[in-house]
Structures are given as C-alpha cells and as structure tokens.
Tab-separated table of C-alpha atoms in Angstrom:
chain	number	residue	atom	x	y	z
A	1	MET	CA	-61.824	-44.038	36.834
A	2	ARG	CA	-64.007	-45.588	33.962
A	3	ALA	CA	-61.950	-47.437	31.210
A	4	SER	CA	-63.708	-45.279	28.533
A	5	SER	CA	-62.536	-42.087	30.398
A	6	VAL	CA	-58.813	-43.220	30.545
A	7	LEU	CA	-58.925	-44.313	26.774
A	8	SER	CA	-60.318	-40.684	26.061
A	9	LEU	CA	-57.676	-38.926	28.085
A	10	PHE	CA	-55.107	-40.838	26.356
A	11	LEU	CA	-56.129	-40.142	22.871
A	12	CYS	CA	-56.411	-36.394	23.419
A	13	LEU	CA	-53.061	-36.186	25.098
A	14	LEU	CA	-51.755	-37.993	21.822
A	15	ALA	CA	-53.441	-35.679	19.606
A	16	LEU	CA	-52.178	-32.358	21.114
A	17	GLY	CA	-48.788	-33.986	21.142
A	18	CYS	CA	-48.903	-34.263	17.506
A	19	ARG	CA	-49.550	-30.581	17.105
A	20	ARG	CA	-47.365	-29.090	19.562
A	21	GLY	CA	-44.837	-26.599	18.604
A	22	PRO	CA	-41.024	-26.724	18.993
A	23	ARG	CA	-39.574	-27.343	22.033
A	24	ILE	CA	-38.301	-24.067	24.266
A	25	ASP	CA	-34.773	-25.194	24.162
A	26	ALA	CA	-34.500	-25.407	20.505
A	27	VAL	CA	-33.696	-22.001	18.505
A	28	ALA	CA	-35.985	-21.495	15.641
A	29	LYS	CA	-34.180	-20.414	12.343
A	30	ASP	CA	-35.980	-16.977	12.301
A	31	SER	CA	-35.029	-16.420	15.832
A	32	PRO	CA	-33.354	-13.047	16.655
A	33	LYS	CA	-29.903	-13.112	18.185
A	34	PRO	CA	-29.322	-11.953	21.485
A	35	LEU	CA	-27.732	-8.345	21.277
A	36	SER	CA	-24.627	-9.288	22.807
A	37	SER	CA	-23.869	-11.684	20.070
A	38	VAL	CA	-24.900	-9.318	16.882
A	39	SER	CA	-21.627	-8.078	15.603
A	40	ALA	CA	-21.754	-4.233	14.334
A	41	THR	CA	-20.075	-4.114	11.109
A	42	PRO	CA	-19.891	-0.642	9.077
A	43	SER	CA	-22.247	-0.164	6.259
A	44	SER	CA	-20.594	-0.739	2.783
A	45	PRO	CA	-19.237	2.340	1.158
A	46	ALA	CA	-21.156	3.921	-1.513
A	47	PRO	CA	-19.934	3.035	-5.261
A	48	ILE	CA	-16.900	5.076	-6.338
A	49	GLU	CA	-17.567	7.030	-9.454
A	50	SER	CA	-15.373	5.551	-12.064
A	51	ILE	CA	-13.665	8.438	-14.602
A	52	PRO	CA	-13.305	7.014	-17.897
A	53	MET	CA	-10.021	6.196	-19.173
A	54	VAL	CA	-8.349	5.720	-22.464
A	55	LEU	CA	-5.305	3.510	-23.775
A	56	ILE	CA	-2.437	5.326	-24.572
A	57	GLY	CA	-0.270	2.649	-26.765
A	58	ALA	CA	3.457	2.428	-26.203
A	59	GLY	CA	6.005	4.885	-27.792
A	60	GLN	CA	9.079	6.720	-27.592
A	61	LEU	CA	10.550	10.022	-26.601
A	62	VAL	CA	13.106	12.377	-26.926
A	63	GLY	CA	14.838	12.382	-23.402
A	64	GLY	CA	15.424	15.412	-21.088
A	65	ASP	CA	15.210	16.764	-17.679
A	66	ARG	CA	11.144	17.138	-18.103
A	67	LEU	CA	11.380	13.129	-18.218
A	68	GLY	CA	13.507	12.614	-15.313
A	69	ASP	CA	16.339	11.952	-17.663
A	70	HIS	CA	19.160	14.353	-17.456
A	71	ASP	CA	21.192	12.694	-20.412
A	72	GLY	CA	18.701	13.270	-23.141
A	73	SER	CA	20.978	11.289	-25.627
A	74	LYS	CA	18.721	7.955	-25.975
A	75	PRO	CA	14.926	7.982	-26.539
A	76	VAL	CA	12.703	7.102	-23.543
A	77	SER	CA	10.505	4.128	-24.151
A	78	VAL	CA	6.993	4.216	-22.523
A	79	GLY	CA	5.171	1.249	-22.389
A	80	SER	CA	1.141	0.969	-22.834
A	81	PHE	CA	-1.281	2.048	-20.043
A	82	TRP	CA	-4.607	3.817	-19.368
A	83	LEU	CA	-5.052	7.263	-18.477
A	84	ASP	CA	-8.062	9.618	-17.015
A	85	THR	CA	-9.545	11.137	-19.707
A	86	ILE	CA	-10.314	14.387	-17.226
A	87	GLU	CA	-8.427	15.705	-14.209
A	88	THR	CA	-9.708	14.621	-10.810
A	89	PRO	CA	-12.749	16.595	-9.897
A	90	VAL	CA	-13.515	17.800	-6.366
A	91	ARG	CA	-16.468	15.903	-6.185
A	92	LEU	CA	-14.626	12.703	-6.245
A	93	TYR	CA	-11.782	14.018	-4.119
A	94	ARG	CA	-14.539	14.643	-1.480
A	95	THR	CA	-15.880	11.216	-1.571
A	96	CYS	CA	-12.522	9.873	-0.985
A	97	VAL	CA	-12.179	12.128	1.901
A	98	ALA	CA	-15.816	11.256	3.202
A	99	GLN	CA	-14.724	7.192	3.088
A	100	LEU	CA	-11.590	8.275	4.973
A	101	GLY	CA	-9.250	7.391	2.118
A	102	CYS	CA	-7.814	10.674	1.613
A	103	ARG	CA	-6.627	13.679	3.534
A	104	PRO	CA	-8.732	17.021	3.190
A	105	PRO	CA	-7.058	19.442	0.743
A	106	GLU	CA	-5.070	22.093	2.159
A	107	THR	CA	-6.686	25.183	3.612
A	108	LEU	CA	-3.838	27.350	2.873
A	109	ALA	CA	-2.019	27.565	-0.473
A	110	TYR	CA	1.615	26.662	-0.659
A	111	HIS	CA	4.449	26.760	-3.406
A	112	ASN	CA	7.888	25.433	-2.826
A	113	GLY	CA	7.394	26.168	1.036
A	114	HIS	CA	5.940	29.585	0.976
A	115	HIS	CA	2.631	30.503	1.616
A	116	LEU	CA	0.660	32.508	-1.239
A	117	ASN	CA	-2.123	35.086	-0.572
A	118	ALA	CA	-5.496	34.771	0.801
A	119	ARG	CA	-7.175	35.134	-2.539
A	120	ALA	CA	-4.956	31.772	-3.587
A	121	ASP	CA	-6.554	30.381	-0.255
A	122	LYS	CA	-9.865	30.956	-1.126
A	123	SER	CA	-9.886	29.288	-4.213
A	124	CYS	CA	-8.242	25.947	-2.940
A	125	ALA	CA	-10.967	22.975	-3.367
A	126	ILE	CA	-11.722	22.492	0.011
A	127	HIS	CA	-13.571	25.934	-0.162
A	128	THR	CA	-15.389	25.717	-3.613
A	129	SER	CA	-18.770	24.665	-3.899
A	130	VAL	CA	-18.488	23.612	-7.440
A	131	ALA	CA	-17.932	20.307	-7.668
A	132	ASP	CA	-16.643	19.724	-11.279
A	133	LEU	CA	-13.823	22.031	-10.633
A	134	PRO	CA	-10.294	19.865	-10.610
A	135	ALA	CA	-9.387	19.166	-7.071
A	136	SER	CA	-6.492	21.291	-6.291
A	137	CYS	CA	-4.361	22.296	-3.066
A	138	VAL	CA	-3.640	18.831	-2.799
A	139	THR	CA	0.097	17.779	-2.172
A	140	GLN	CA	1.836	15.274	-4.358
A	141	GLN	CA	1.692	12.480	-1.800
A	142	ALA	CA	-2.344	13.326	-1.385
A	143	ALA	CA	-2.615	13.073	-5.174
A	144	ALA	CA	-0.857	9.635	-5.094
A	145	THR	CA	-2.966	8.612	-2.103
A	146	PHE	CA	-6.331	9.285	-3.969
A	147	CYS	CA	-5.159	7.441	-6.946
A	148	LYS	CA	-4.503	4.472	-4.977
A	149	TRP	CA	-7.687	4.592	-3.336
A	150	ALA	CA	-9.117	4.745	-6.724
A	151	GLY	CA	-6.964	1.327	-7.708
A	152	LYS	CA	-4.790	3.556	-9.817
A	153	ARG	CA	-1.457	5.678	-9.647
A	154	LEU	CA	-0.075	8.830	-10.801
A	155	PRO	CA	1.458	8.674	-14.409
A	156	THR	CA	5.097	9.361	-14.938
A	157	SER	CA	6.080	12.531	-16.630
A	158	ALA	CA	6.957	10.498	-19.978
A	159	GLU	CA	3.335	8.743	-19.876
A	160	TRP	CA	1.883	12.303	-19.403
A	161	GLU	CA	3.690	13.495	-22.463
A	162	LEU	CA	3.192	10.504	-24.260
A	163	ALA	CA	-0.457	10.928	-23.966
A	164	ALA	CA	-0.250	14.697	-24.665
A	165	SER	CA	1.815	14.428	-27.705
A	166	GLY	CA	1.017	11.116	-29.021
A	167	ARG	CA	3.474	8.813	-31.260
A	168	LYS	CA	3.804	11.811	-33.678
A	169	ALA	CA	5.102	14.190	-31.219
A	170	ARG	CA	2.194	16.654	-31.433
A	171	ARG	CA	3.108	20.265	-30.617
A	172	PHE	CA	-0.242	20.965	-28.830
A	173	PRO	CA	-2.297	18.157	-27.566
A	174	TRP	CA	-4.542	19.107	-30.360
A	175	GLY	CA	-2.344	19.510	-33.147
A	176	PRO	CA	0.374	21.190	-34.653
A	177	ASP	CA	-1.007	24.707	-34.400
A	178	PRO	CA	-1.445	26.988	-31.216
A	179	LEU	CA	-5.129	27.576	-30.008
A	180	THR	CA	-6.249	29.732	-27.300
A	181	LYS	CA	-9.895	29.764	-27.860
A	182	GLY	CA	-11.831	26.617	-26.148
A	183	VAL	CA	-8.823	26.261	-23.909
A	184	CYS	CA	-8.628	26.970	-20.118
A	185	PHE	CA	-6.168	29.237	-20.242
A	186	LYS	CA	-5.218	32.974	-19.542
A	187	LEU	CA	-8.006	33.717	-17.395
A	188	ILE	CA	-6.838	36.878	-16.181
A	189	ASN	CA	-4.637	39.685	-16.942
A	190	PHE	CA	-1.832	40.177	-14.431
A	191	ALA	CA	-1.111	43.745	-15.402
A	192	LYS	CA	-4.626	45.028	-14.130
A	193	ASP	CA	-4.645	42.300	-11.593
A	194	PRO	CA	-2.074	40.788	-9.874
A	195	LEU	CA	-3.940	38.994	-7.268
A	196	PRO	CA	-6.990	37.386	-9.219
A	197	VAL	CA	-10.141	36.541	-7.753
A	198	PRO	CA	-10.776	32.878	-7.527
A	199	PRO	CA	-11.940	30.613	-8.817
A	200	HIS	CA	-8.696	30.168	-11.152
A	201	THR	CA	-9.768	26.965	-12.945
A	202	CYS	CA	-12.885	25.699	-15.082
A	203	ALA	CA	-14.789	22.832	-14.601
A	204	VAL	CA	-12.814	19.664	-15.984
A	205	GLY	CA	-13.672	18.422	-19.556
A	206	THR	CA	-15.637	21.608	-20.854
A	207	SER	CA	-12.754	22.951	-22.685
A	208	ALA	CA	-13.918	22.006	-26.066
A	209	THR	CA	-10.514	22.691	-27.941
A	210	ASP	CA	-8.082	21.216	-25.355
A	211	LYS	CA	-8.673	17.626	-26.379
A	212	THR	CA	-6.503	15.154	-28.056
A	213	PRO	CA	-7.287	12.438	-30.746
A	214	GLU	CA	-7.483	9.913	-28.342
A	215	GLY	CA	-9.744	11.993	-26.268
A	216	VAL	CA	-7.769	13.101	-23.235
A	217	LEU	CA	-9.023	16.354	-21.986
A	218	ASP	CA	-7.367	19.670	-20.423
A	219	MET	CA	-3.701	18.329	-21.255
A	220	ALA	CA	-2.722	21.902	-22.175
A	221	GLY	CA	-4.885	24.331	-19.759
A	222	ASN	CA	-6.811	24.313	-16.471
A	223	VAL	CA	-4.369	22.789	-13.620
A	224	MET	CA	-0.865	21.721	-13.760
A	225	GLU	CA	-0.811	18.062	-12.914
A	226	TRP	CA	1.563	16.122	-10.646
A	227	THR	CA	3.529	13.225	-11.948
A	228	SER	CA	5.340	10.428	-10.031
A	229	THR	CA	8.634	11.475	-11.534
A	230	PRO	CA	11.344	13.085	-9.213
A	231	TYR	CA	13.528	15.946	-10.803
A	232	VAL	CA	17.155	14.901	-11.732
A	233	PHE	CA	19.772	17.398	-12.140
A	234	ARG	CA	23.174	17.826	-12.646
A	235	ASN	CA	25.997	18.599	-10.075
A	236	ASP	CA	29.812	17.884	-10.424
A	237	HIS	CA	28.737	15.438	-13.352
A	238	ARG	CA	26.848	13.455	-10.684
A	239	ASP	CA	22.976	12.690	-11.183
A	240	LEU	CA	20.902	13.997	-7.857
A	241	ARG	CA	17.469	12.904	-7.564
A	242	SER	CA	15.039	14.867	-5.549
A	243	GLY	CA	14.690	12.708	-2.432
A	244	GLN	CA	16.948	15.094	-1.162
A	245	ASN	CA	14.736	17.985	-1.578
A	246	GLY	CA	11.604	16.418	-2.390
A	247	GLU	CA	11.214	18.308	-5.807
A	248	VAL	CA	9.339	16.664	-8.609
A	249	ILE	CA	7.925	17.297	-11.982
A	250	VAL	CA	4.509	18.911	-12.817
A	251	ARG	CA	3.039	18.817	-16.419
A	252	GLY	CA	0.690	20.729	-18.577
A	253	GLY	CA	0.096	24.740	-18.383
A	254	PRO	CA	-1.628	26.514	-15.708
A	255	SER	CA	-4.855	28.534	-16.137
A	256	LEU	CA	-3.221	31.602	-15.328
A	257	SER	CA	-0.381	31.547	-17.513
A	258	ASP	CA	-0.556	34.187	-20.604
A	259	SER	CA	2.256	32.391	-22.576
A	260	GLU	CA	1.223	30.299	-25.200
A	261	ASP	CA	4.357	28.256	-24.693
A	262	SER	CA	2.689	26.801	-21.554
A	263	LEU	CA	0.269	25.166	-24.021
A	264	ARG	CA	3.039	22.797	-25.575
A	265	THR	CA	3.186	18.942	-24.995
A	266	ASP	CA	6.689	19.743	-23.742
A	267	TYR	CA	6.026	21.920	-21.136
A	268	TRP	CA	6.996	21.406	-17.511
A	269	GLU	CA	7.836	22.956	-14.025
A	270	VAL	CA	9.532	21.451	-10.975
A	271	ALA	CA	7.735	21.932	-7.513
A	272	THR	CA	8.656	20.425	-4.191
A	273	ALA	CA	6.319	17.322	-3.423
A	274	ASP	CA	4.752	19.330	-0.220
A	275	SER	CA	3.299	22.158	-2.630
A	276	ALA	CA	-0.341	22.725	-2.486
A	277	THR	CA	-1.701	25.506	-4.617
A	278	ASP	CA	-5.105	26.320	-6.399
A	279	THR	CA	-3.079	25.687	-9.925
A	280	TYR	CA	-1.712	22.397	-9.166
A	281	GLY	CA	-4.164	19.293	-9.395
A	282	PHE	CA	-3.894	15.652	-10.983
A	283	ARG	CA	-5.051	12.685	-12.916
A	284	CYS	CA	-4.514	9.192	-12.297
A	285	ALA	CA	-3.193	6.160	-14.457
A	286	LYS	CA	-3.158	2.463	-14.398
A	287	SER	CA	-0.766	-0.018	-16.045
A	288	VAL	CA	-1.803	-2.319	-18.656
A	289	ASP	CA	-1.621	-5.831	-17.129
A	290	SER	CA	-1.063	-8.729	-19.603
A	291	GLY	CA	-4.913	-10.384	-20.247
A	292	SER	CA	-6.500	-7.593	-17.869
A	293	ALA	CA	-9.923	-6.008	-18.989
A	294	PRO	CA	-10.192	-2.266	-19.549
A	295	PRO	CA	-10.795	-0.158	-16.240
C-alpha cells in the first residue's frame, strides 16, 4: 500500500472517532428504564376541599351533664379552638370514602341499636344525590375518622356550646329571641305524616338566620352533631362514664323537631356511639397550637 493511502486512511479513522456517539455500554441520561425496574406508585390524591374555620376564643360555661360534668358546681373552662363554619357535607365525606380514608355511610338508619324505618333509610347520605346536604347516617367513630383524615377532630360538647352561645351565653345562636324562619327546623308535621318523606335536612350553610355573630352556621337546626364527650351519669353517688354502654353527647336541634326548645344553645341529647341516623351529622374542630397559622 502506498504511503499516501495509509495516511489518508488514518486521517479518516481519526475524524470518525471524533464524531462517534456514546459507547453502547454507557446509559444515556434520558434512556428509558427497563420495565422491571420501574416502581409502580399510586397517583397523588386529589386536593382536599377545605371547609372554612373560625377561631372561637376561650371562655367559661356553667357546668352540667350536657358538658360531661355531672357536678355542675364549678364553671367549665374552654380554651381557644378552631371550628368548621358548616356541617360536613355529603360531597366531602364521599371524597374521604373514595380516597379510602373513611368507611361508607350506613345504608340503614339505626338509633341506640334499633333500626328505624324504610323512609329514614332512603334519606341516609349514601342514597342522596344532593352533594350539599350534611353527611348523615355516620356513627360517632366514622365522624371522628373523617375529622382525623381532614387533619382535625370532633369538638367536645363544651367547645360546641361555647361556639353556639358565645362568651355572653346567648340563648340562641343568633341572639336572645327565638326565630324559626330561616332555620332548618320543623320540616314536617308529625300529626299529618309520622313517617316523613326524605330528605329530612337542608343544604349546609343555607339557613340565613341560623348563624352566630362569629360566623358559625346551622348550630340550631339541620342535623344534630356528634361530639367527643362521653355521657356521664350518677349511680350510687359515683360517676359512671359511657365507656360501659357507648353513650355520648350530641348537640344542636334536629331539623324534624317542632319544639323551639331544641333551638337553644344548651339543648342536648344522648345517643349510643354506634347510632347512625339521617338526623345525626357532625362538624370538625381543631386545637389552637402556639405559633400555628390559621387552618
């Protein structure tokens, strides 16, 4: 081979080497990973709709059974806390169920261990197509589970009453005088229809009159609301808590009531924690931590 040909071949190989791509045993940064090495991760859950909360300042209440304090001789002190402005609506409870954070509402209505009736069953939250009705037919534990999922908790009975009555101990959430217009109350006439056709509640936050000066809605009417407070009763001069029979305190007046007394801020009832009716719902609270920002 002539010397000039050898020199030309050498220069050609050198030029190709300068332009060659990456070595085949090197992995490019944008090379796809083998399927076996790709880990399957669930998609991020949809953002949780946040219910507005208001800050309830610290105060004192006259003690009593409704607050889980049978003695009642000393005032009950309540620290500052945050409270949802509305009752938990069906749409948010369904979101919790869809994200596997909550159990579905009950399909049958129970009160203190007894099944109610077919019409009450149909008004349970799981059956309604109205997303803004308050979530109902949830037990106290189911309500507590939802609040935990939302980063909150159930209010105590004392917290609930302080939010409803304020520091001036209002007789009704809105003030001293009873009002029935603009309140989700007395929806049926038991004399005419002892088994009313559902729904038995109103869309949350739509009762214009049923509003505290602080901006909390539906404290008098719509659904009664679960609290975290066990019922305390006296027996042979001893306090017996509800851990033995699962009784807890529920607050607020039910929409089916025809008594103005149920609209009062000190109105309360007792129910077993496994009750799930179309007239029991809930709202959530949150403790005030030092230095924490508003929720």
